[in-house]
XYZ file of C-alpha atoms in Angstrom:
331
model
C -19.190 45.636 29.153
C -19.840 42.461 28.160
C -20.191 41.724 23.927
C -22.989 39.793 24.271
C -26.451 40.445 24.114
C -29.237 39.120 25.807
C -32.182 37.347 24.332
C -34.213 40.016 25.610
C -31.497 42.424 24.035
C -31.563 40.211 20.822
C -35.431 39.795 20.493
C -35.518 43.732 21.162
C -33.049 44.052 18.235
C -35.054 41.516 15.638
C -38.529 44.107 16.617
C -36.663 46.651 15.440
C -35.402 45.563 12.394
C -38.696 44.604 11.700
C -40.913 47.907 12.167
C -37.930 49.658 10.557
C -36.857 51.917 13.137
C -33.463 49.794 12.629
C -31.474 50.559 9.267
C -29.561 47.060 8.580
C -27.302 48.873 6.313
C -26.287 51.262 8.789
C -25.344 48.042 11.198
C -23.276 46.908 8.823
C -21.263 50.025 7.542
C -21.220 51.227 11.481
C -20.033 47.043 11.957
C -16.739 47.861 8.846
C -16.207 51.323 10.239
C -14.841 49.748 13.803
C -13.773 46.956 11.958
C -11.263 49.712 10.554
C -7.551 50.497 12.470
C -5.387 53.107 12.102
C -1.713 52.294 11.129
C 1.047 55.183 11.463
C 3.466 53.681 8.352
C 6.095 55.590 9.911
C 6.291 54.027 12.652
C 5.788 50.194 11.257
C 5.344 47.243 14.891
C 8.929 46.037 14.557
C 7.857 42.986 16.794
C 5.157 40.605 16.962
C 2.866 39.863 20.157
C 4.138 36.462 20.074
C 7.885 37.744 20.208
C 6.160 40.135 22.812
C 5.040 37.639 24.721
C 7.694 35.617 24.910
C 9.454 39.049 25.623
C 7.752 38.820 29.737
C 7.822 35.096 30.190
C 11.873 35.877 30.223
C 11.800 39.129 31.959
C 9.446 37.313 34.441
C 12.305 34.662 35.026
C 14.298 37.456 35.411
C 12.394 39.129 37.781
C 12.869 35.526 40.037
C 16.513 35.920 39.687
C 16.554 38.995 41.059
C 13.877 38.696 44.123
C 16.574 36.177 45.299
C 19.776 37.705 44.445
C 18.538 41.591 45.896
C 17.444 40.408 48.493
C 20.228 38.959 49.604
C 22.789 41.630 48.676
C 20.255 43.847 50.281
C 19.906 41.979 53.846
C 16.156 42.204 53.134
C 13.175 41.714 51.255
C 12.734 42.598 47.482
C 10.008 41.257 44.973
C 10.894 42.707 41.524
C 7.672 42.423 38.969
C 6.654 43.061 35.429
C 5.029 46.006 35.463
C 4.549 46.133 30.909
C 6.416 44.940 27.596
C 5.466 46.689 25.013
C 7.561 48.631 22.068
C 7.782 52.345 21.053
C 10.771 54.643 18.769
C 13.809 54.616 21.269
C 12.750 58.983 20.942
C 9.229 58.315 22.586
C 11.214 56.644 25.668
C 14.247 58.516 25.926
C 11.626 61.870 26.914
C 9.461 59.451 28.842
C 13.256 59.927 31.430
C 12.279 61.504 34.133
C 15.642 64.718 34.952
C 17.714 63.073 37.205
C 17.331 59.528 36.690
C 19.912 56.572 36.253
C 20.556 55.562 33.043
C 23.625 52.459 32.462
C 24.247 52.479 29.089
C 25.502 48.729 28.858
C 27.252 46.262 26.404
C 25.835 43.073 25.170
C 29.386 40.887 24.683
C 28.096 38.364 21.992
C 25.211 40.664 19.815
C 27.837 43.057 19.668
C 25.510 45.388 20.505
C 23.887 47.756 23.917
C 20.989 48.361 25.276
C 20.146 50.115 28.641
C 19.170 49.762 32.106
C 17.869 52.618 34.206
C 15.803 53.161 37.678
C 15.048 56.397 38.916
C 17.007 58.406 40.917
C 15.711 58.414 44.289
C 15.543 54.562 44.067
C 19.684 54.011 43.699
C 19.836 56.862 47.173
C 18.198 54.336 48.213
C 20.097 51.223 48.309
C 24.027 53.714 48.027
C 21.884 54.383 51.513
C 20.780 50.352 52.024
C 24.449 49.617 50.705
C 26.219 52.235 53.652
C 24.552 50.386 56.262
C 21.605 52.714 56.259
C 17.147 51.516 55.810
C 14.837 50.935 53.072
C 13.623 54.914 52.821
C 13.597 56.396 49.171
C 14.357 60.679 50.010
C 11.124 62.880 49.404
C 12.581 65.236 46.936
C 14.969 63.896 43.902
C 17.926 64.811 42.915
C 21.711 63.817 41.417
C 23.865 61.127 42.845
C 27.459 62.401 43.132
C 30.516 60.175 41.705
C 30.916 58.377 43.878
C 27.274 57.546 44.930
C 27.515 56.474 41.328
C 30.295 54.250 42.545
C 28.855 52.339 45.062
C 25.402 52.382 42.545
C 28.374 50.522 39.845
C 28.187 47.354 42.368
C 23.793 46.646 42.296
C 23.423 47.895 38.733
C 26.598 44.808 37.434
C 24.178 42.075 40.225
C 21.117 43.735 37.569
C 22.554 43.576 34.132
C 24.478 39.426 35.252
C 21.348 38.046 36.860
C 20.179 39.094 32.095
C 22.845 35.443 31.899
C 20.064 33.637 33.641
C 17.285 34.338 32.729
C 18.467 33.746 28.596
C 19.847 30.974 29.317
C 16.898 28.943 26.963
C 17.710 31.202 24.194
C 20.468 32.718 24.011
C 23.989 33.634 26.054
C 23.652 36.926 27.046
C 27.009 38.378 28.975
C 26.103 42.017 29.612
C 28.560 44.454 31.118
C 28.320 48.259 32.370
C 29.475 50.479 30.072
C 28.604 54.075 31.075
C 26.184 55.516 33.739
C 24.664 58.748 33.545
C 21.977 61.302 35.040
C 20.294 63.020 32.003
C 18.279 60.485 29.123
C 19.586 63.836 26.977
C 22.639 62.941 26.984
C 22.155 59.567 25.699
C 22.352 58.399 22.554
C 23.010 54.427 21.304
C 20.381 54.158 18.688
C 19.198 56.734 16.599
C 15.871 57.697 17.396
C 13.402 56.676 15.345
C 14.748 53.515 15.810
C 11.962 50.874 17.268
C 13.024 48.864 21.265
C 10.696 47.396 23.129
C 11.233 48.217 27.032
C 10.438 46.252 29.779
C 9.475 48.070 33.112
C 10.151 46.267 36.014
C 8.066 47.235 39.950
C 11.003 46.954 42.102
C 9.715 46.817 46.312
C 11.277 47.069 48.901
C 10.099 46.955 52.723
C 7.190 49.719 52.240
C 9.253 51.970 49.124
C 8.983 50.814 45.467
C 10.201 52.027 42.654
C 10.067 51.800 38.628
C 13.456 49.369 37.082
C 12.847 50.323 32.859
C 15.224 47.814 30.611
C 14.653 49.447 27.399
C 16.300 46.603 24.174
C 16.963 48.020 20.955
C 15.566 45.913 17.975
C 19.357 45.644 16.251
C 19.802 43.611 20.203
C 16.474 41.457 19.706
C 17.649 41.300 16.088
C 20.300 37.469 16.499
C 17.519 36.076 18.547
C 14.236 37.145 17.265
C 13.768 33.514 15.040
C 13.442 32.162 18.837
C 11.352 34.910 20.557
C 8.406 32.859 20.289
C 5.798 31.337 23.021
C 6.829 27.559 20.945
C 10.508 27.469 21.109
C 10.850 28.772 24.803
C 8.350 27.192 26.814
C 10.010 23.470 24.594
C 13.962 24.974 25.563
C 12.289 25.868 29.299
C 11.295 22.129 30.181
C 14.588 20.827 29.623
C 17.132 19.881 32.466
C 18.529 23.436 33.565
C 22.497 23.321 32.929
C 25.014 22.043 35.713
C 25.818 26.356 35.846
C 22.450 26.870 36.246
C 21.905 24.913 38.768
C 24.766 25.557 40.079
C 24.436 29.040 40.284
C 20.863 28.333 41.605
C 22.664 26.049 44.284
C 24.423 29.478 45.170
C 22.307 31.979 45.266
C 20.094 28.987 47.437
C 22.150 28.736 50.423
C 23.613 32.739 50.629
C 20.486 33.611 51.474
C 19.159 33.745 54.825
C 15.870 32.742 57.031
C 14.482 33.234 60.586
C 14.772 30.998 63.166
C 12.828 30.897 65.376
C 12.342 28.748 68.681
C 8.953 28.798 70.165
C 9.549 27.791 73.842
C 5.960 27.785 75.014
C 2.996 30.349 74.897
C 0.199 31.359 77.532
C -2.454 32.964 78.360
C -3.073 36.877 80.415
C -5.439 39.413 80.482
C -5.319 43.066 79.497
C -4.592 43.988 82.774
C -1.851 41.662 82.696
C 0.130 43.402 80.118
C -0.208 46.337 81.609
C 1.474 45.921 84.436
C 4.263 43.416 83.201
C 7.624 45.799 84.666
C 11.236 44.036 83.582
C 12.455 41.480 86.130
C 8.574 40.072 85.824
C 8.231 36.137 85.409
C 5.756 34.976 83.205
C 4.354 30.863 83.927
C 4.601 29.089 80.536
C 2.647 25.550 80.926
C 5.639 23.606 79.207
C 7.674 21.553 81.387
C 12.268 21.865 81.080
C 12.092 17.986 78.912
C 9.036 18.712 76.859
C 11.067 18.935 73.382
C 11.502 22.590 72.026
C 9.166 23.629 68.910
C 12.643 24.686 65.665
C 10.577 27.184 63.271
C 12.057 27.796 59.847
C 10.976 30.604 57.848
C 6.549 29.543 59.379
C 7.208 26.304 59.628
C 7.746 23.657 61.848
C 11.276 21.470 60.884
C 12.676 20.211 64.312
C 13.122 20.073 67.528
C 15.665 20.635 70.056
C 16.234 21.218 74.199
C 17.641 24.838 75.141
C 21.426 24.532 77.457
C 24.215 27.125 77.497
C 26.871 27.265 74.992
C 30.350 29.568 76.583
C 28.358 32.325 77.464
C 25.583 32.196 75.338
C 22.280 30.392 75.429
C 22.298 27.565 72.650
C 19.221 25.014 71.486
C 20.373 21.917 69.971
C 18.238 19.503 67.632
C 17.814 16.498 68.506
C 14.608 15.069 65.803
C 14.486 15.775 62.708
C 10.435 17.171 62.956
C 8.366 13.937 60.688
C 6.125 16.243 58.057
C 9.633 18.063 57.312
C 11.991 14.964 56.621
C 9.669 14.120 54.225
C 8.846 16.677 51.946
C 13.288 16.712 51.526
C 12.250 13.208 50.832
């Protein structure tokens, strides 16, 4: 509901005040009461709103890096996005986790402290299944991962952690490595229960499945970079030219990214009856001529033209020219 009164509401309020139907002192008293905000001195806020916003921006960048890295590694489109960034006590975070789950304790070499990367066992099992050549399906029933499955999953968990280096590059050098992996959060105690942490929750979507990834960063881990956690500093740093190693890392990921290349031989129109009557061996006549250039699409964009032929025992296409618009965009 809007907090702005309409002119009719303003007139009605003034009339009520003048007639004595509404007490002015009561309105002032209620207004004062609404401005009072409860503050728990047992759990003071450790991080400012500006610092939380900056952490949100850093990990939105982290999510973009994961999109490319995971899509390449799992050979399927993976979409990662930040759901929320909030502060809470370590005890509250641990109590919120299900059992079983996958809790990865990692060490940050430069800061000499630990953090936690947590994802659901269902999401972990789906990734293991994919790495072994299966599909992208989260099991209907959650279960604890076996030692073999944890060892396989560790490869992709380290990939999650490696992307933190690029995401944090504008503020600090971050090298995160796996210390150990647990399936029961009750056995994990990296800081005191009442210590404040920042919890970044990300959504991971692969195919039709979706799960959550939690990144727990204790205040002691973030302490060295707190002065830099401002939107002004972050935006100023991110506007600079990327370092050569960052550029090389991005180029390396782009080069290994797979894209669909489609050769469009032609189009025609069929009636529904003709479509239903199609049998193996039927020939569909296309309006294209043999000498016509064949369009080649990369993703959904027209990029090249070519001509069809064979190479050895395989059908092939020879690129004859670049589409003009694509050529202009590359300049």
